[in-house]
Short mmCIF file of C-alpha atoms in Angstrom, two decimals:
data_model
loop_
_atom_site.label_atom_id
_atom_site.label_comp_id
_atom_site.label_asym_id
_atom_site.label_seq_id
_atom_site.Cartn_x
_atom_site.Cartn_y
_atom_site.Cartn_z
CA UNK A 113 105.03 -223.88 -50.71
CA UNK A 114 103.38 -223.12 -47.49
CA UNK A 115 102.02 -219.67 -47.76
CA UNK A 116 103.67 -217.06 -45.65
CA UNK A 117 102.54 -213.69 -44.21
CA UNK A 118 104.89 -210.27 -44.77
CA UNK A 119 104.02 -207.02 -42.60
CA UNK A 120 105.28 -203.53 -43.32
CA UNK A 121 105.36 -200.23 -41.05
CA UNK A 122 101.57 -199.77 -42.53
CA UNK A 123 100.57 -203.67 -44.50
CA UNK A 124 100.10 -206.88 -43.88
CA UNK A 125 100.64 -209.14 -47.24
CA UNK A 126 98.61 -212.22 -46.70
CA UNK A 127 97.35 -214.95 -48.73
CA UNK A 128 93.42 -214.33 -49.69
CA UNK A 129 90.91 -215.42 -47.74
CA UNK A 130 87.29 -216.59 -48.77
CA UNK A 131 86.38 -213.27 -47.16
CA UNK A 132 88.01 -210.96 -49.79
CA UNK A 133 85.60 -212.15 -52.60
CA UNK A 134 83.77 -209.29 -52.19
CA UNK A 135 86.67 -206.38 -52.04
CA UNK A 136 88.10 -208.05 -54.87
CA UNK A 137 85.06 -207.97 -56.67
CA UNK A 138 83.98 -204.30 -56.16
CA UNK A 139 88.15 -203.73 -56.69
CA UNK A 140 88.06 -205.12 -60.61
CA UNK A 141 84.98 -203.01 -61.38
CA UNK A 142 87.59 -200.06 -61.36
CA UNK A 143 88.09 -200.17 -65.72
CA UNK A 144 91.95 -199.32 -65.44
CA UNK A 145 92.22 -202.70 -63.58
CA UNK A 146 91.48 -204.42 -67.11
CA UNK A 147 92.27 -202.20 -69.10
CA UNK A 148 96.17 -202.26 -67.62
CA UNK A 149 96.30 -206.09 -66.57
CA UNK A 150 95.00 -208.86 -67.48
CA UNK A 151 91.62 -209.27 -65.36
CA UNK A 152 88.77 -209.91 -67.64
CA UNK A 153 86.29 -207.34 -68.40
CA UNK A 154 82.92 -207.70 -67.24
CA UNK A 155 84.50 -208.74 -63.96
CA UNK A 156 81.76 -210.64 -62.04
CA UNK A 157 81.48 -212.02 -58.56
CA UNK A 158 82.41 -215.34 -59.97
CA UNK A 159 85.39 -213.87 -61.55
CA UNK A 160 86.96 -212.51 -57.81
CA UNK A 161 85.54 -216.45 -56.34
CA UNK A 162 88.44 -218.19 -59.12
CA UNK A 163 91.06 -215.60 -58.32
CA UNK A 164 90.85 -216.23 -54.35
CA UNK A 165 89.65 -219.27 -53.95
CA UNK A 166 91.41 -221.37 -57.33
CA UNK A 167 94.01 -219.04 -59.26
CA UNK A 168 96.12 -217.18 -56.09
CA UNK A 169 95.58 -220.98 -54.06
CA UNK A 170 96.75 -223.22 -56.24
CA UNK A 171 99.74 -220.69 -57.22
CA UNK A 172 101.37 -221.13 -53.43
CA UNK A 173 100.10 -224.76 -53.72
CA UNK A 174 102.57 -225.43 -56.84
CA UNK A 175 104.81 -223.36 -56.52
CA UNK A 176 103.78 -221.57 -59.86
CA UNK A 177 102.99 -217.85 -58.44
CA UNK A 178 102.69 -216.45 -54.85
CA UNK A 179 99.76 -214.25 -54.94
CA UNK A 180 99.51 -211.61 -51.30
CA UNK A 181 96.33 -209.65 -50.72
CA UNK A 182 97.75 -206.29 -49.61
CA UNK A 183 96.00 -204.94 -46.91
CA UNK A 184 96.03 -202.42 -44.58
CA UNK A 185 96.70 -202.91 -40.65
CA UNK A 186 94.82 -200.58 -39.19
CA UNK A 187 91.42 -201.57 -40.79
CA UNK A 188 92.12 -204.33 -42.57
CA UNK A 189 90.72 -202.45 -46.30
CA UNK A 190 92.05 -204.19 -49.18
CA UNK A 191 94.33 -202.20 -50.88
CA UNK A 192 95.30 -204.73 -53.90
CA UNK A 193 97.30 -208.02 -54.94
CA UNK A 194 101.38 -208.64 -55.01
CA UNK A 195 102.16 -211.56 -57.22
CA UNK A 196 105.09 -212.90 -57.23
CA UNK A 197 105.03 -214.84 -61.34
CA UNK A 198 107.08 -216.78 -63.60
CA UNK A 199 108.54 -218.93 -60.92
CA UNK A 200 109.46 -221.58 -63.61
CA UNK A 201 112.59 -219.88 -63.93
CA UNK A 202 113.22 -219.52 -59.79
CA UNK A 203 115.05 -223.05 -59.42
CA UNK A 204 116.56 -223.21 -62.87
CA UNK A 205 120.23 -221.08 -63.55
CA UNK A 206 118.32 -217.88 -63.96
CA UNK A 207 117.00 -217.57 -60.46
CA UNK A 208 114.12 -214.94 -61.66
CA UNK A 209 110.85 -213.85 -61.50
CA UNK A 210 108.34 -211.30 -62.09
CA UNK A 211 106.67 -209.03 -59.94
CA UNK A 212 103.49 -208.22 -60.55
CA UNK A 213 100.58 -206.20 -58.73
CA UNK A 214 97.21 -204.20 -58.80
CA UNK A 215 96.08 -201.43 -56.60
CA UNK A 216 92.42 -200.85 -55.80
CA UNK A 217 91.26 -197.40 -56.90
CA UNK A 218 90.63 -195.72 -53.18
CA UNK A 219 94.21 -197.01 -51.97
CA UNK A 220 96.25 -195.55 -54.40
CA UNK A 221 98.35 -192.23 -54.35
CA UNK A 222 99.34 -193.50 -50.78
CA UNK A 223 102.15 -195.09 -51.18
CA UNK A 224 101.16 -198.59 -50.39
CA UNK A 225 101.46 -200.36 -53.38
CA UNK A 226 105.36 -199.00 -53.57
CA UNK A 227 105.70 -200.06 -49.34
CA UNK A 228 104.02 -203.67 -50.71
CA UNK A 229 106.54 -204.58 -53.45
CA UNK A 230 109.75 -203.53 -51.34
CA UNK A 231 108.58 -205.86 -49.42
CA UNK A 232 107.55 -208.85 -51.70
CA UNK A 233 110.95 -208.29 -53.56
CA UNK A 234 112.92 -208.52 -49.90
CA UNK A 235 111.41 -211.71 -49.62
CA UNK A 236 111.99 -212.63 -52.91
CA UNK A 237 116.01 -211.83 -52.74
CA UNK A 238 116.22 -213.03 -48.78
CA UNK A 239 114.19 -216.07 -48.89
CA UNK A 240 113.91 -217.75 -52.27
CA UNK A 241 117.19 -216.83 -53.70
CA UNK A 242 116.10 -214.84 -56.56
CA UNK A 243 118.94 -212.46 -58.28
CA UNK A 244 117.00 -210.41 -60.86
CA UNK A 245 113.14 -209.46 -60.42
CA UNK A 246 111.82 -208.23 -63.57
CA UNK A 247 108.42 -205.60 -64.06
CA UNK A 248 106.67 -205.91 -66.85
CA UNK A 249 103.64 -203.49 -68.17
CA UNK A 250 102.00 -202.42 -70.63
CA UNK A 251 103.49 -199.02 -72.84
CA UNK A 252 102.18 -196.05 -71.27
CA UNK A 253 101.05 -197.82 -67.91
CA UNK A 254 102.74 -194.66 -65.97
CA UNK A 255 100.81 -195.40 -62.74
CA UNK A 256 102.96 -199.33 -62.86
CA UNK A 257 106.04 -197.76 -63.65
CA UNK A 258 105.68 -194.95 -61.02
CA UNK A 259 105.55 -197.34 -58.71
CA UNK A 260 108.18 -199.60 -60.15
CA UNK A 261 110.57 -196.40 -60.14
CA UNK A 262 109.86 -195.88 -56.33
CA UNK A 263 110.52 -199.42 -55.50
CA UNK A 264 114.34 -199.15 -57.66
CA UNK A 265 113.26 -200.96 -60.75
CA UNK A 266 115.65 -200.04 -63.99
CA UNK A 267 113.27 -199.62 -66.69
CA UNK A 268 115.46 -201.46 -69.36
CA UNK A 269 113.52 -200.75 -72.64
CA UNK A 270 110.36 -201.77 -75.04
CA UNK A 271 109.72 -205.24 -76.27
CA UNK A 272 107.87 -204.19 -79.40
CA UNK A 273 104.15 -206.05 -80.11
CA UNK A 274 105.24 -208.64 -76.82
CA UNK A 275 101.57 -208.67 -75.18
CA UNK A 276 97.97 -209.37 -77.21
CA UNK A 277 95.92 -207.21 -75.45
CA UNK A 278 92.07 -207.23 -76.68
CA UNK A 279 92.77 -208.61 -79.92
CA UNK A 280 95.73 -205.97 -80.53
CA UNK A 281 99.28 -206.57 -80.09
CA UNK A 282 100.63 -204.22 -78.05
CA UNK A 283 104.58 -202.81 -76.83
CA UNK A 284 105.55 -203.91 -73.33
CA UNK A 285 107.90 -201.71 -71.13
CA UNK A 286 110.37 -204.07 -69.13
CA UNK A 287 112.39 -203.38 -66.72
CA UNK A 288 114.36 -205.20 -63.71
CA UNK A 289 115.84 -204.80 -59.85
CA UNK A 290 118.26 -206.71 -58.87
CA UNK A 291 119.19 -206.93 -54.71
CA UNK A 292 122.12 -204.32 -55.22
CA UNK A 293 119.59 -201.86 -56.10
CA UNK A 294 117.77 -201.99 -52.30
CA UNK A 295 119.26 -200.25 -49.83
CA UNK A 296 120.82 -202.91 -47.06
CA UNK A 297 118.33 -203.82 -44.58
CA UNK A 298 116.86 -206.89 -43.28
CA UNK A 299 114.03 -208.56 -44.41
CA UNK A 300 109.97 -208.16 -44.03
CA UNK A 301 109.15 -209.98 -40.95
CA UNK A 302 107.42 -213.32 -42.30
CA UNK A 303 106.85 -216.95 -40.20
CA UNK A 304 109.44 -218.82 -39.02
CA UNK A 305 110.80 -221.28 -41.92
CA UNK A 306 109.16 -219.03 -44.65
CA UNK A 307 112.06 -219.75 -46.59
CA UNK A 308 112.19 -222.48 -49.56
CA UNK A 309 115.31 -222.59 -51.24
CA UNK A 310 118.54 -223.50 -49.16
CA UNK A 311 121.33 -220.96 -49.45
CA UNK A 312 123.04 -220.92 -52.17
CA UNK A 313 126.31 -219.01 -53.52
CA UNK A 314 124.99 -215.97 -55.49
CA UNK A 315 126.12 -215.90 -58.88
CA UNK A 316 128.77 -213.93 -60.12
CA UNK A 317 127.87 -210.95 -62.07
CA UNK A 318 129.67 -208.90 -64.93
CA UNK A 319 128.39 -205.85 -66.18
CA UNK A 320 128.60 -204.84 -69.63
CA UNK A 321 131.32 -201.34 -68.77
CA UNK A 322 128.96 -198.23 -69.93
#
């Protein structure tokens, strides 16, 4: 997929540029970055050169993750990455994927990593036809899920010893949005024919009566 652009009232969601090496780098040296994702630990300057220039590229190139740096328009300061994972399962009958993010230490408690995914998962339900978005984190990641909750994300439960973390299996908290759960309103601006799936029929849905 050609990579696209997404703005916000405050963001622009980019791909990354050769340029961010450096606010990427000085970004991971933050220890909750590892220690809540999976960005190794040292982090070196090498480290944030695979991630922009190999990892996040060849994701939009095959269509395998779509990686945004989230950044900030007045300014231009990094404020962190919106992934978009899992897209194995975009094309098949499931029509998913995962979002998935990090928020550099100085930017958060503003609301822009919240203002990012509403975004990303617009997109995601507008453009590419996807009809459940799942979150995924770590038990006891409360910043992730605070964000998650802001965005409309249903935490759904624990998947017990899911993740190796460190050596050490570890629970995951899951949860899911699907484009019911966003108010109605159009879509983040992006380029013209940003979209890569044609339309397609939604598919039916029938909840399990509470």
């Amino acid at each position: 997929m050609k990579p696209v652009a997404l703005t916000t009232d405050r963001l622009l969601l980019r791909p990354f540029e050769p340029s961010d090496v450096p606010a990427v780098h000085a970004a991971c040296q933050d220890p909750d970055i590892p220690r809540w994702t999976a960005v190794p630990s040292p982090y070196g300057l090498a480290d944030a050169e695979g991630f922009v220039g190999t990892v996040a590229a060849e994701g939009w190139r095959n269509d395998t993750s779509y990686t945004f740096a989230v950044v900030t328009r007045a300014g231009g300061s990094l404020v962190g990455s919106m992934a978009l994972l899992r897209l194995d399962q975009l094309r098949t009958l499931e029509r998913q994927a995962e979002l998935g993010y990090w928020t550099a230490k100085g930017q958060r408690g503003r609301g822009y990593t919240a203002e990012a995914a509403g975004a990303v998962a617009r997109w995601a339900f507008h453009e590419l036809g996807v009809e459940r978005l799942e979150w995924l984190a770590e038990a006891g990641n409360e910043g992730s899920w605070a964000v998650a909750r802001k965005v409309g994300f249903h935490r759904e439960g624990t998947l017990r010893a899911k993740l190796v973390h460190d050596g050490t299996r570890r629970d995951l908290w899951i949860g899911s949005l699907l484009p019911s759960d966003l108010p109605r309103e159009p879509a983040p601006a992006g380029p013209t024919g940003s979209a890569t799936l044609p339309a397609r029929e939604p598919t039916p849905y029938l909840p399990h009566p509470h």
